[in-house]
Short mmCIF file of C-alpha atoms and ligand atoms in Angstrom, two decimals:
data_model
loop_
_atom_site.label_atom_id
_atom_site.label_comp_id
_atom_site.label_asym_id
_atom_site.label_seq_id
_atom_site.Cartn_x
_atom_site.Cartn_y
_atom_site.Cartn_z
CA UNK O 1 0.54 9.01 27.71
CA UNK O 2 2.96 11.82 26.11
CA UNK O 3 4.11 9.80 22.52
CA UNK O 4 6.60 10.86 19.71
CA UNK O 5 5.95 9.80 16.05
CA UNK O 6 8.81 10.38 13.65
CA UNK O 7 7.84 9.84 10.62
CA UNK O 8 4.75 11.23 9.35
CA UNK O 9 3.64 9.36 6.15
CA UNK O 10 0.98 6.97 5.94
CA UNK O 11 1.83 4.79 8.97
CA UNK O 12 3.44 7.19 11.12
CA UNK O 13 0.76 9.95 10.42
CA UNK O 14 -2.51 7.42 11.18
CA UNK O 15 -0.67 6.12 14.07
CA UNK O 16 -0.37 9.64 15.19
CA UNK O 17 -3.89 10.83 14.85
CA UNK O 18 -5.45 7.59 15.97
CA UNK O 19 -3.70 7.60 19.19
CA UNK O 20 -4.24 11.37 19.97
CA UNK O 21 -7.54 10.68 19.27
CA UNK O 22 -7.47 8.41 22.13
CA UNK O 23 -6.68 10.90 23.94
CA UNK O 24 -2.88 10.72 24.22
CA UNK O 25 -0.75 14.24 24.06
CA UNK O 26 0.93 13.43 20.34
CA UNK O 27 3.67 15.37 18.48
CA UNK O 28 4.87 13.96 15.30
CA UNK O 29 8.28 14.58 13.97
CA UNK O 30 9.96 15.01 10.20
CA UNK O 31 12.40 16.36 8.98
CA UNK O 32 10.85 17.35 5.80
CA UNK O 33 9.92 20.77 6.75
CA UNK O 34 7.11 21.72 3.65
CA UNK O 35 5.24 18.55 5.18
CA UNK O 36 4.86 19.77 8.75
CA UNK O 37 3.87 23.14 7.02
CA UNK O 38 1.57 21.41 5.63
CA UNK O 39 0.27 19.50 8.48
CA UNK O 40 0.34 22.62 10.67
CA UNK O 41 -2.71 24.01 8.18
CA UNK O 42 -4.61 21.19 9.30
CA UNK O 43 -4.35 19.61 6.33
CA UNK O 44 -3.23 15.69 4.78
CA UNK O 45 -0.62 15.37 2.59
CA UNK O 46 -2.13 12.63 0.80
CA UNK O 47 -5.82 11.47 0.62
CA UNK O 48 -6.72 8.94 2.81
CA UNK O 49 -10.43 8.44 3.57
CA UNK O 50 -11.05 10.11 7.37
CA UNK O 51 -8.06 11.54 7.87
CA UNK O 52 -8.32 14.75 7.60
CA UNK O 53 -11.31 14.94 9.93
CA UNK O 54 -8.94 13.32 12.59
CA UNK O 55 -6.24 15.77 11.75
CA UNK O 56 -8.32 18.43 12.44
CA UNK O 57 -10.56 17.11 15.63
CA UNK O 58 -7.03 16.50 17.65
CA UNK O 59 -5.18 19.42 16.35
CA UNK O 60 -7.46 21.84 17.39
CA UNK O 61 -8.14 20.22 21.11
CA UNK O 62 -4.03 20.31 21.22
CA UNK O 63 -3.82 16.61 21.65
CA UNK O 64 -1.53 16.36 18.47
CA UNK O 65 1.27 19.06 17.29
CA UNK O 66 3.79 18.98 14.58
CA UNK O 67 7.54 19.99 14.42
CA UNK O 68 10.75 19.36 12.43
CA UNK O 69 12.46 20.00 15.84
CA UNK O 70 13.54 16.73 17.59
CA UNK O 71 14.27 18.35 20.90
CA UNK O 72 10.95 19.53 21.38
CA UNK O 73 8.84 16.16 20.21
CA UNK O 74 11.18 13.67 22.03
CA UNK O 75 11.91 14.30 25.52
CA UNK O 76 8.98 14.27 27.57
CA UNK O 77 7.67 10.82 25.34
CA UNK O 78 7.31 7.67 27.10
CA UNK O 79 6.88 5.77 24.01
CA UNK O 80 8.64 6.75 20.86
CA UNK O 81 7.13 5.36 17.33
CA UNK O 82 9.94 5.26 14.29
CA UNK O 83 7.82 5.02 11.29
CA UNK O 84 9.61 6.19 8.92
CA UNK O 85 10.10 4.68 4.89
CA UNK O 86 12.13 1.35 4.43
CA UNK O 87 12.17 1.68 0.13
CA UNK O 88 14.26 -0.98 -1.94
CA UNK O 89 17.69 -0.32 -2.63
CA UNK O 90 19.11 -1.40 -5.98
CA UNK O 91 19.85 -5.08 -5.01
CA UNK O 92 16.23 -4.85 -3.62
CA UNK O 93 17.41 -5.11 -0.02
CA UNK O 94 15.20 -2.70 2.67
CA UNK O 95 17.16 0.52 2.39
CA UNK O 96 17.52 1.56 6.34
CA UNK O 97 19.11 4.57 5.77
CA UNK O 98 15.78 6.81 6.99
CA UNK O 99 15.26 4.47 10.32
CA UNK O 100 18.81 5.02 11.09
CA UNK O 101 19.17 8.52 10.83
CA UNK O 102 16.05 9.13 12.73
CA UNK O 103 17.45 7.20 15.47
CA UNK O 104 20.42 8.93 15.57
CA UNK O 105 18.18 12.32 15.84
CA UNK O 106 16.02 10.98 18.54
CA UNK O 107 18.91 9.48 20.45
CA UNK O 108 20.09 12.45 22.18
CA UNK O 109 16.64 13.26 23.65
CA UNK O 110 15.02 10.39 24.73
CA UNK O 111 14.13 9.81 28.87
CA UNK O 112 14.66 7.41 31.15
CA UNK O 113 12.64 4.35 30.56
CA UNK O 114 11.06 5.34 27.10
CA UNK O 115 10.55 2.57 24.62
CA UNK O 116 11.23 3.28 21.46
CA UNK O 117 8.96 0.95 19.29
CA UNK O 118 10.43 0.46 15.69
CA UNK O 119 6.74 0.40 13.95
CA UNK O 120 8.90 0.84 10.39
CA UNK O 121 8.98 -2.37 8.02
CA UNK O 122 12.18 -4.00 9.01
CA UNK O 123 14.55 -7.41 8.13
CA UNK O 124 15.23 -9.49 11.30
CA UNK O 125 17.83 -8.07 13.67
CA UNK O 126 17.74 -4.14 12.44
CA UNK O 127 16.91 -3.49 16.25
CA UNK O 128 20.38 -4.45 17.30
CA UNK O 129 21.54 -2.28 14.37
CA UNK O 130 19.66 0.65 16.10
CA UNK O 131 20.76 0.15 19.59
CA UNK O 132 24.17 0.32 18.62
CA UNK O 133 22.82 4.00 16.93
CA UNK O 134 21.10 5.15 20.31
CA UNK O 135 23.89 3.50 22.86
CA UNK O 136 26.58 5.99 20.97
CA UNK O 137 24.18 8.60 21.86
CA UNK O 138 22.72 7.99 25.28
CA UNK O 139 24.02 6.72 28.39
CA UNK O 140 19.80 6.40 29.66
CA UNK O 141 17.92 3.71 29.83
CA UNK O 142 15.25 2.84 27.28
CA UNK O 143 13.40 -0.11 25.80
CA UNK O 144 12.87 -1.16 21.98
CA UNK O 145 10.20 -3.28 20.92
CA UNK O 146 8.81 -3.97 17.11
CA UNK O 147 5.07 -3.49 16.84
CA UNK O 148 4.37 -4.01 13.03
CA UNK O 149 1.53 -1.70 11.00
CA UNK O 150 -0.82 -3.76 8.51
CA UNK O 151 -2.94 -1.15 7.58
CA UNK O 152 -4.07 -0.49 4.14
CA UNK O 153 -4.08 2.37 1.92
CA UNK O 154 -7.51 3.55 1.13
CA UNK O 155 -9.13 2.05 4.65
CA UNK O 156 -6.16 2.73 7.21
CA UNK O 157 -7.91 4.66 9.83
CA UNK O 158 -10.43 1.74 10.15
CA UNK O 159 -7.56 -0.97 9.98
CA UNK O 160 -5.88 0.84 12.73
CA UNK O 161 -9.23 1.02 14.97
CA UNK O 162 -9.85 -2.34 14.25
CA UNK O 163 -6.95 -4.96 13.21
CA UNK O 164 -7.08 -8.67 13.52
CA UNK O 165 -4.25 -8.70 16.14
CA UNK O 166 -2.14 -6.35 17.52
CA UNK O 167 1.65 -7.59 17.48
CA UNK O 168 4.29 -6.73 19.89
CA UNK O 169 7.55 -8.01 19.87
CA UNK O 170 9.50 -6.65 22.98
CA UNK O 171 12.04 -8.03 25.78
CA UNK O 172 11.08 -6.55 28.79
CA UNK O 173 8.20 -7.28 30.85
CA UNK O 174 7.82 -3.74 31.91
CA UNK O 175 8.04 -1.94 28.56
CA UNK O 176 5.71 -4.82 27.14
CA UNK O 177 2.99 -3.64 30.18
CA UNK O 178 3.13 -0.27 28.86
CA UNK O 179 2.53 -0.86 25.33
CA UNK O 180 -0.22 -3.55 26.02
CA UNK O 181 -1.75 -0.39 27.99
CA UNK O 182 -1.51 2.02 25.20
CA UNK O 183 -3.19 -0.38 22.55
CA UNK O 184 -6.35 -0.94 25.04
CA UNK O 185 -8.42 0.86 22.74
CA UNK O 186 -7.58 -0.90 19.82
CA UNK O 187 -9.52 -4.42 18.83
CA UNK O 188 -8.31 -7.63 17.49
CA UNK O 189 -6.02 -9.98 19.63
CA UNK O 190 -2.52 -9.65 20.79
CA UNK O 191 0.08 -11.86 20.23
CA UNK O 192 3.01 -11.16 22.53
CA UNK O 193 6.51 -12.29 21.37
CA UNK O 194 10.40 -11.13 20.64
CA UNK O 195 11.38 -8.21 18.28
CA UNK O 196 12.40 -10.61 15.78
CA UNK O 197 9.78 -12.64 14.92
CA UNK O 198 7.85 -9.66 15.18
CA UNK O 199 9.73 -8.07 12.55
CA UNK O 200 9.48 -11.45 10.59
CA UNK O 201 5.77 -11.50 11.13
CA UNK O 202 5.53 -8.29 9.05
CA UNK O 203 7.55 -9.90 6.09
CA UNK O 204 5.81 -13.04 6.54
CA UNK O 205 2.34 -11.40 6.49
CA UNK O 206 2.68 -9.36 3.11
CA UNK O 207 4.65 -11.99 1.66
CA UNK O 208 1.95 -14.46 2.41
CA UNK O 209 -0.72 -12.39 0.86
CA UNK O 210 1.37 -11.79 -2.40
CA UNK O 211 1.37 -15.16 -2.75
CA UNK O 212 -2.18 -15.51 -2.57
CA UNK O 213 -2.75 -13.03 -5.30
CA UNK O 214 0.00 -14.51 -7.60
CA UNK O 215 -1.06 -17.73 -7.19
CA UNK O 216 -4.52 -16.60 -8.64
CA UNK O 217 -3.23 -14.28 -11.02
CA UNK O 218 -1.83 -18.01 -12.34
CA UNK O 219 -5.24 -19.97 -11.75
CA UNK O 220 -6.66 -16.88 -13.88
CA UNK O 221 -4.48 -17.72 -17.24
CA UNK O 222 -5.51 -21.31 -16.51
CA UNK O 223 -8.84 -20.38 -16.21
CA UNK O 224 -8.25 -19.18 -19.80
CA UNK O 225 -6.29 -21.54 -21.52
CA UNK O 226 -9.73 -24.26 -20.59
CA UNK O 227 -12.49 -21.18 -20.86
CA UNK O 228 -12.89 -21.94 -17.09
CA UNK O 229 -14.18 -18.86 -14.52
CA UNK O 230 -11.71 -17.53 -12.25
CA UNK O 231 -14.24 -15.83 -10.34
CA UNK O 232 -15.99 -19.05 -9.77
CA UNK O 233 -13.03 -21.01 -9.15
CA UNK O 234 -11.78 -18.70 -6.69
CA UNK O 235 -14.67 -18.43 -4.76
CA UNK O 236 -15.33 -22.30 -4.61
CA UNK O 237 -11.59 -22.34 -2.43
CA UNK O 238 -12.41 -19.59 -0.62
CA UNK O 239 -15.25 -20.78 1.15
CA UNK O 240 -12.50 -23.61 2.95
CA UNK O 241 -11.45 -21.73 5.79
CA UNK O 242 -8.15 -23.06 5.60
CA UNK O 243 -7.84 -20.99 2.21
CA UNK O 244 -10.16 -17.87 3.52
CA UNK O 245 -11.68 -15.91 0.54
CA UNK O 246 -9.39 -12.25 0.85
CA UNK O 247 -6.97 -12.04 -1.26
CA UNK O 248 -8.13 -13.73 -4.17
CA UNK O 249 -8.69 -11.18 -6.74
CA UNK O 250 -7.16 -11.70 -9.89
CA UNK O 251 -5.87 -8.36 -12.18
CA UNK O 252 -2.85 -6.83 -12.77
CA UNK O 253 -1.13 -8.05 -10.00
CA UNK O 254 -0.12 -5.69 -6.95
CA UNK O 255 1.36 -3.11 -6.50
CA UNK O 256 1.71 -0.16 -3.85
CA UNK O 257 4.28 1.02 -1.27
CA UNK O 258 4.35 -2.32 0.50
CA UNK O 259 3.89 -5.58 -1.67
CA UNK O 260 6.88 -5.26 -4.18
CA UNK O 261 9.31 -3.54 -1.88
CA UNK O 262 8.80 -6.40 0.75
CA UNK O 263 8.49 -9.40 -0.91
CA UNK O 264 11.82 -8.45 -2.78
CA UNK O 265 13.32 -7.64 0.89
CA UNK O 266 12.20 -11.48 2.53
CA UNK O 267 14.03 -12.64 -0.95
CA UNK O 268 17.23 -10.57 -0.30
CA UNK O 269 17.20 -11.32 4.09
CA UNK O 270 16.74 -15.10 2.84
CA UNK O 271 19.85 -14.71 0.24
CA UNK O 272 21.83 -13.25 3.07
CA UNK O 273 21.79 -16.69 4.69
CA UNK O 274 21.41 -18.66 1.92
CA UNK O 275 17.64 -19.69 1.88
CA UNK O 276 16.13 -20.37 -1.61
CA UNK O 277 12.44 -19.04 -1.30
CA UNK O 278 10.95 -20.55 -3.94
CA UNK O 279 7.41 -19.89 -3.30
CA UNK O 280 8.01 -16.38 -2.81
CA UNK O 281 10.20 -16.14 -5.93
CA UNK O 282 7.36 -17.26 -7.42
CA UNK O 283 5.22 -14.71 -6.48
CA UNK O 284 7.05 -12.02 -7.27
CA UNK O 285 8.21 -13.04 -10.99
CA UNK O 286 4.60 -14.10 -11.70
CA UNK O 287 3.54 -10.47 -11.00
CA UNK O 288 6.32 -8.81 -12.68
CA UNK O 289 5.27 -10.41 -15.89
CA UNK O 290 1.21 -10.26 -15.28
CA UNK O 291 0.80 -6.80 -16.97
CA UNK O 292 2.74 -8.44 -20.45
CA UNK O 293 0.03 -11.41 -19.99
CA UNK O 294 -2.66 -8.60 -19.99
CA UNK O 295 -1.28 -6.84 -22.60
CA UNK O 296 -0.78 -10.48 -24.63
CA UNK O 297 -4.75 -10.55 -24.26
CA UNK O 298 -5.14 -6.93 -25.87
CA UNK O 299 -3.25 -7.93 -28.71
CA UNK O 300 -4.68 -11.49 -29.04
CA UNK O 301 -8.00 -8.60 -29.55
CA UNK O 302 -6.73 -5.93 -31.55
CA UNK O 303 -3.40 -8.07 -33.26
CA UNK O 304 -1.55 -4.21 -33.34
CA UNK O 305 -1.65 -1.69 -30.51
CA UNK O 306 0.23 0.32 -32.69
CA UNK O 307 -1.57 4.19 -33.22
CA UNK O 308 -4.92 2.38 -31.00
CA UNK O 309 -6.50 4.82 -28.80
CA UNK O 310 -6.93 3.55 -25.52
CA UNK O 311 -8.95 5.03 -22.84
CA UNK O 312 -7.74 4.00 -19.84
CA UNK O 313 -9.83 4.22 -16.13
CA UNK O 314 -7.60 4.22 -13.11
CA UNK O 315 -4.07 5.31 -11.93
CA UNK O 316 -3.60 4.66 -8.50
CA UNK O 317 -1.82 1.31 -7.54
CA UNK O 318 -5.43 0.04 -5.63
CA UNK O 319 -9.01 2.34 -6.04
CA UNK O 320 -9.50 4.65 -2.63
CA UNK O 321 -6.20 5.99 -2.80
CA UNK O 322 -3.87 8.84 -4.37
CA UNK O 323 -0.98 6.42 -4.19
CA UNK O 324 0.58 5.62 -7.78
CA UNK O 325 3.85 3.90 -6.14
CA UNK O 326 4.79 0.59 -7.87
CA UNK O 327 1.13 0.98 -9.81
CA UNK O 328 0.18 -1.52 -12.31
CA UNK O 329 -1.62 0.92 -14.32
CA UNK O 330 1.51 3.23 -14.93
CA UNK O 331 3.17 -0.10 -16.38
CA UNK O 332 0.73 -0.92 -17.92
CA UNK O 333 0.77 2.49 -19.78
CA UNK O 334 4.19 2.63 -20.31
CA UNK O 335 4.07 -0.55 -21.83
CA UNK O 336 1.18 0.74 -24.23
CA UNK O 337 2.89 3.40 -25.57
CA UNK O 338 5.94 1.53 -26.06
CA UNK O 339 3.99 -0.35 -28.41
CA UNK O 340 3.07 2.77 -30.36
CA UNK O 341 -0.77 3.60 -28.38
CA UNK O 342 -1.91 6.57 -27.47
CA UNK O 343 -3.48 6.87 -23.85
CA UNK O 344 -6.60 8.72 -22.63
CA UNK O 345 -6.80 8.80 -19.37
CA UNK O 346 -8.87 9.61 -15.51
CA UNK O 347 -8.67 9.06 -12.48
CA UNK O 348 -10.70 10.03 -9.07
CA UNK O 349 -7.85 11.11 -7.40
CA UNK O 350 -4.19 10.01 -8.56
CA UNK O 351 -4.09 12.30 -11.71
CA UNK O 352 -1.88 15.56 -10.52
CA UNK O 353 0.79 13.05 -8.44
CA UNK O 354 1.14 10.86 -12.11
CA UNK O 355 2.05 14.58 -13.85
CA UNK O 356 3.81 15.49 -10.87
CA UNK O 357 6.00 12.45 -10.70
CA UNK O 358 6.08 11.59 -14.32
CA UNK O 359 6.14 14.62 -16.21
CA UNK O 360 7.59 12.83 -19.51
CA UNK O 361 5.11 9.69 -19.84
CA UNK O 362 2.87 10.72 -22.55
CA UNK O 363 -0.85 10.73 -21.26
CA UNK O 364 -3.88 12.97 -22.23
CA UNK O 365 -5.40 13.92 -19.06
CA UNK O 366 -9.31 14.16 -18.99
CA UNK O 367 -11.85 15.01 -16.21
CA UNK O 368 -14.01 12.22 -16.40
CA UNK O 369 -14.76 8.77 -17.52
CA UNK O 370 -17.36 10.20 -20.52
CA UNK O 371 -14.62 12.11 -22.11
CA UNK O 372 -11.95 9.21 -22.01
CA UNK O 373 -14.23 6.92 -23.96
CA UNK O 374 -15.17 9.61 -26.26
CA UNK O 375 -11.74 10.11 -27.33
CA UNK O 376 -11.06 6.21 -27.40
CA UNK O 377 -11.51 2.99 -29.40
CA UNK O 378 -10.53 0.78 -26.75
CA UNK O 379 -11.17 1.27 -22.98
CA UNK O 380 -9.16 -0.41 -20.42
CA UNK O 381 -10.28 -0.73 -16.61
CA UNK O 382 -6.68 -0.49 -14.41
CA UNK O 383 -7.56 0.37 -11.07
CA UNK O 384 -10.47 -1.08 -9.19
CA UNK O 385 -12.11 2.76 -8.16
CA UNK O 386 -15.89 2.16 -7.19
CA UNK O 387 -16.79 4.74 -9.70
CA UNK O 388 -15.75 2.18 -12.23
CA UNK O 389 -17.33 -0.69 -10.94
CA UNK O 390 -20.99 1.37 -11.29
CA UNK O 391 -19.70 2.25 -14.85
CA UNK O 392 -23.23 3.30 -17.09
CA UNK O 393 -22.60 0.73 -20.19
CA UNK O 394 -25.79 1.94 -21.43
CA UNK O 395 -24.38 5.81 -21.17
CA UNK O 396 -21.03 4.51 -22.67
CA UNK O 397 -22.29 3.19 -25.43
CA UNK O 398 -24.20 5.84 -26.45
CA UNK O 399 -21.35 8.70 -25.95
CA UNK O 400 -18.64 6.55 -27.60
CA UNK O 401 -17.44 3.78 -30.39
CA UNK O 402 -15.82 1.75 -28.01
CA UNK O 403 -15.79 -1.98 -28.77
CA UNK O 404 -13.50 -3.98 -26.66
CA UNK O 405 -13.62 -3.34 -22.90
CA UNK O 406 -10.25 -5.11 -21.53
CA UNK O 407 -11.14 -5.21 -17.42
CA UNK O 408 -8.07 -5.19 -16.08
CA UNK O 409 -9.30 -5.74 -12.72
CA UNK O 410 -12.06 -7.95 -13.63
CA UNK O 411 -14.89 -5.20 -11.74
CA UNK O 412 -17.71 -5.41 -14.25
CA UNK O 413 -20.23 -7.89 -15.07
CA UNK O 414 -19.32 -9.54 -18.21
CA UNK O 415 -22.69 -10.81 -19.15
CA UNK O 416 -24.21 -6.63 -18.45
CA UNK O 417 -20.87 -6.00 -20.80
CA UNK O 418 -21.82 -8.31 -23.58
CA UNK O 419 -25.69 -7.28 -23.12
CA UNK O 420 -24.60 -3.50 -23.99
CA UNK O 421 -23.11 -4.34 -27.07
CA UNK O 422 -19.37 -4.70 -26.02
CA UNK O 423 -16.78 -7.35 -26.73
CA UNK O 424 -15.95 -8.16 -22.80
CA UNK O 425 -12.36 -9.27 -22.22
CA UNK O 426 -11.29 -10.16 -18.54
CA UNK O 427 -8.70 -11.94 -16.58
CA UNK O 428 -9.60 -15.41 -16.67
CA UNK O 429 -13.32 -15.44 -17.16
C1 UDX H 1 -0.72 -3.87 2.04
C2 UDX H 1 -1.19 -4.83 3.15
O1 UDX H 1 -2.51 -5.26 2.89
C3 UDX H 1 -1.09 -4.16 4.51
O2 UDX H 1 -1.43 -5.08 5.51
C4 UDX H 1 0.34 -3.66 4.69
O3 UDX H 1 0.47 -2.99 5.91
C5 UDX H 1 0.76 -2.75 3.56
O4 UDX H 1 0.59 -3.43 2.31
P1 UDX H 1 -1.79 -1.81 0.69
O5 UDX H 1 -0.50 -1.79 -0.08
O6 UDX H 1 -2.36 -0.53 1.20
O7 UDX H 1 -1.63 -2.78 1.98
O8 UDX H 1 -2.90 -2.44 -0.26
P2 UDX H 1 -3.71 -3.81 -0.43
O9 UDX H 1 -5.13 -3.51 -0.32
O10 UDX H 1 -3.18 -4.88 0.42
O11 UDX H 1 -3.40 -4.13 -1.96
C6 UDX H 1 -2.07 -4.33 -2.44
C7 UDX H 1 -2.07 -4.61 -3.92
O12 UDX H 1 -2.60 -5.90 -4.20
C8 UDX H 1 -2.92 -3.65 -4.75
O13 UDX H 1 -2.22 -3.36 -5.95
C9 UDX H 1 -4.19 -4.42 -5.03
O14 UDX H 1 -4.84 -3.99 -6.19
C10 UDX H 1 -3.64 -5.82 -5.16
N1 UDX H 1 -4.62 -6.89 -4.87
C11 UDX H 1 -5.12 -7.03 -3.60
C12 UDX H 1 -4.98 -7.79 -5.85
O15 UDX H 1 -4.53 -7.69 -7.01
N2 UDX H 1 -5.86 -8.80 -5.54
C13 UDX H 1 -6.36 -8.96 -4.31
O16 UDX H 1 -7.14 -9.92 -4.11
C14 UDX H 1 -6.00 -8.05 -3.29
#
């Protein structure tokens, strides 16, 4: 099948290069012209495990192209992907400003019978929004549909092989045929339905899961108050199916491009027409206030923060990634210095997009893990990179005169801590 993708960040991009891959004829479309450069060299513009590999393998057997040019990507396309950013606006609504412009620019182009799938995170009824967009355009005839993304950051090549269902909201029988065709590849099971509650299954989805890791994120400080193990308590619910065992990390709460921006969206759509929900409330003001219980735990330690160095391990909003949107650790360092610390820190991968995007916060940048704790009295684990879960206590302890290790992300072994001669202080163990 010939396919558009406008769009090309993290969902529009691995859409792109999985399908191609499958051996579709791809060209993805954006208007941000230094991108497609980009792109055009064969290369990511982010680091995502396998991507560039896929980039490459499809680019150079012409399967998938690149252009800023809308005329050249949309008219021969039988299906048309918008995946373009839905961010927060200030009242916390989905800003559609992106997913309308693009299809006003694809409008013009499309060809009889395309379907233009709205793959884009999106409140209920935006589709209707966006045929009013392509009808002042068009006089053709196309389809929309809503087939929602759940991949993750840091594994979303391998989440978009291999999903746990495949959702596609559309209307008409035909266009529905088509898409069910195009997916054959993929795994996981399909559940067929309307563009609305496929848009709400989205919401629902990440909603859902934020939930999950509020509601241990509260277990965890009740796991302190009675010297109780989260880790243990979690994993004795988990085993009940009807709970399921993902999702039940306690830390710093969550972050990322998704999470915050679409749990605050569900609130706002709910507002609109004047449903209170309360669980979801819930969720989000527990983990908008989870970094001050973590920091309440460092100073419970160290009763001033004030002029402490602190080493801290991790950037990124989640390990395996580059991403530092809505990132706990960057709060957590802001916070920090607020209270008068003074930050060491490293990370794998996020490092040049935290100077890049945050020129001002005041950070000392170092190249590995040995030279943050030899700089620190404190260490702090914030993101939950593999390299810190293998962390050499024995190594550390030698190199440095760290005490306290405060484990953000509760990764290490407490007991191995306390055996290599460091105060150990978690998230509810
Ligand atoms: C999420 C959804 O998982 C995905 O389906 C959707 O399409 C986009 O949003 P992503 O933001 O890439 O994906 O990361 P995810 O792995 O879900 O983690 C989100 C945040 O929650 C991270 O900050 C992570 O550290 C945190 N988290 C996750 C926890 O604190 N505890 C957990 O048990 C799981």
């Amino acid at each position: 099948m010939k396919l558009a993708v406008v769009g090309t960040g993290y969902v529009g991009l691995v859409t792109a290069a999985v399908l191609a891959d499958f051996g579709n004829q791809v060209t993805g479309v954006d208007v941000d012209e230094a991108k497609i450069k980009i792109l055009k060299a064969g290369r990511s513009p982010f680091y995502e495990p396998g991507l560039s590999d896929l980039l490459i393998r499809n680019q150079k057997s012409s399967r998938l192209e690149f252009t800023t040019d809308y005329s050249q990507a949309i008219p021969e396309a039988d299906v048309v992907f918008i995946c373009v950013g839905t961010p927060s606006d200030n009242n916390g609504q989905a800003d559609l400003k992106y997913v309308f412009a693009a299809s006003r620019s694809l409008a013009p182009y499309l060809k009889d019978g395309a379907v233009v799938v709205i793959k884009s995170t999106v409140p209920p009824g935006t589709h209707l929004k966006v045929k009013q967009i392509i009808d002042d355009k068009t006089k053709k005839e196309y389809f929309l549909a809503s087939v929602p993304e759940f991949l993750r950051e840091g594994s979303a090549i391998e989440d978009t092989l291999h999903p746990d269902r495949v959702v596609i909201g559309v209307d008409d029988e035909q266009a529905q045929k088509l898409l069910l065709d195009l997916h054959r590849p993929i795994n996981g099971k399909r559940i067929l339905t309307d563009i609305v509650s496929a848009q709400l299954i989205k919401y629902t989805a990440n909603a859902f899961l934020a939930s999950k890791i509020s509601f241990t994120n509260e277990v965890a400080r009740l796991c302190d108050a009675y010297q109780a193990d989260v880790m243990k308590v979690m994993e004795g619910i988990g085993e009940d199916k009807r709970i399921g065992k993902a999702f039940l990390h306690p830390g710093l709460g969550y972050g990322g491009s998704c999470f915050p921006k679409d749990v605050k969206a569900i609130l706002a759509f709910g507002k609109q027409r004047k449903i209170d929900l309360n669980v979801i409330k819930g969720a989000h003001v527990t983990n908008q206030v989870q970094v001050d219980y973590f920091i309440s735990k460092m100073e419970a330690k160290l009763s001033v923060l004030k002029s402490v160095k602190v080493g801290v391990l991790g950037l990124a909003f989640k390990g395996n990634t580059d991403d530092i949107r809505e990132s706990r650790a960057l709060i957590l360092i802001e916070n920090l210095i607020a209270k008068g610390a003074f930050i060491y820190a490293y990370d794998p991968m996020a490092m040049d997009n935290v100077k890049k995007f945050y020129p001002d916060l005041k950070i000392s940048y170092l190249p590995n893990w040995q030279a943050v704790a030899k700089k620190s009295e404190v260490l702090v684990i914030a993101t939950d990179w593999n390299e810190f879960k293998e962390l050499n206590l024995e190594e550390l302890a030698e190199i440095s005169k760290i005490r306290y290790i405060f484990d953000g992300r509760n990764i290490l072994n407490p007991d191995k801590v306390k055996q290599a001669g460091f105060d150990y202080v978690g998230v509810g163990r």
